[in-house]
């Protein structure tokens, strides 16, 4: 079965950068898209990036557009999230997810559309 393991979280000052990675194993051909979600204290889980498996088209909500970049290394089965110009409000646990539906650019993106999740990696911006 598919497993996702995130890494790269940490603490950074405002305006700094972090690069998250998600290692995927046991890949399934039924996966249509992968996404990065985050969940801050007392907040709902929200999607911050989505990338389609075929074609590689990417989508972002307005809150991170221009600051976050999602990419996928198909050879290594890794998903990345480059986060620049970080703000304190970006503080959250970040999760990668895989699911059977394509992203269409509509946000908020429902977490229920994704059935495979990693354990998360903490990002703290001060």
PDB file of C-alpha atoms in Angstrom, residues 1-6 21-31 34 53 72-79 96-99 115-119:
ATOM      1  CA  UNK A   1       0.000   0.000   0.000  1.00  0.00           C
ATOM      2  CA  UNK A   2       1.039   3.635  -0.479  1.00  0.00           C
ATOM      3  CA  UNK A   3       2.919   5.341   2.311  1.00  0.00           C
ATOM      4  CA  UNK A   4       3.782   9.021   2.541  1.00  0.00           C
ATOM      5  CA  UNK A   5       6.481  10.411   4.816  1.00  0.00           C
ATOM      6  CA  UNK A   6       7.040  14.147   5.173  1.00  0.00           C
ATOM      7  CA  UNK A  21       9.564  16.903   1.065  1.00  0.00           C
ATOM      8  CA  UNK A  22       7.220  13.949   0.935  1.00  0.00           C
ATOM      9  CA  UNK A  23       8.595  10.501   0.103  1.00  0.00           C
ATOM     10  CA  UNK A  24       6.083   8.122  -1.464  1.00  0.00           C
ATOM     11  CA  UNK A  25       6.405   4.356  -1.515  1.00  0.00           C
ATOM     12  CA  UNK A  26       4.166   1.613  -2.863  1.00  0.00           C
ATOM     13  CA  UNK A  27       2.804   3.933  -5.559  1.00  0.00           C
ATOM     14  CA  UNK A  28      -0.638   3.268  -7.113  1.00  0.00           C
ATOM     15  CA  UNK A  29      -1.635   4.103 -10.654  1.00  0.00           C
ATOM     16  CA  UNK A  30      -5.055   5.271  -9.381  1.00  0.00           C
ATOM     17  CA  UNK A  31      -3.504   8.409  -7.856  1.00  0.00           C
ATOM     18  CA  UNK A  34      -1.151  15.044  -4.715  1.00  0.00           C
ATOM     19  CA  UNK A  53      -0.131  13.441 -11.676  1.00  0.00           C
ATOM     20  CA  UNK A  72       7.178  16.442  -8.027  1.00  0.00           C
ATOM     21  CA  UNK A  73      10.245  14.333  -8.749  1.00  0.00           C
ATOM     22  CA  UNK A  74       8.751  11.339 -10.489  1.00  0.00           C
ATOM     23  CA  UNK A  75      12.047   9.464 -10.675  1.00  0.00           C
ATOM     24  CA  UNK A  76      12.402   9.556  -6.895  1.00  0.00           C
ATOM     25  CA  UNK A  77       8.674   9.500  -6.074  1.00  0.00           C
ATOM     26  CA  UNK A  78       9.036  12.667  -4.021  1.00  0.00           C
ATOM     27  CA  UNK A  79       6.742  15.654  -3.646  1.00  0.00           C
ATOM     28  CA  UNK A  96       1.108  15.633   2.056  1.00  0.00           C
ATOM     29  CA  UNK A  97      -1.756  13.643   0.614  1.00  0.00           C
ATOM     30  CA  UNK A  98      -2.609  11.576  -2.438  1.00  0.00           C
ATOM     31  CA  UNK A  99      -6.011  10.967  -3.967  1.00  0.00           C
ATOM     32  CA  UNK A 115      -7.455   9.064   1.028  1.00  0.00           C
ATOM     33  CA  UNK A 116      -3.729   8.698   1.680  1.00  0.00           C
ATOM     34  CA  UNK A 117      -1.943  10.907   4.194  1.00  0.00           C
ATOM     35  CA  UNK A 118       1.468  11.319   5.724  1.00  0.00           C
ATOM     36  CA  UNK A 119       2.064  11.868   9.424  1.00  0.00           C
TER      37      UNK A 119
END
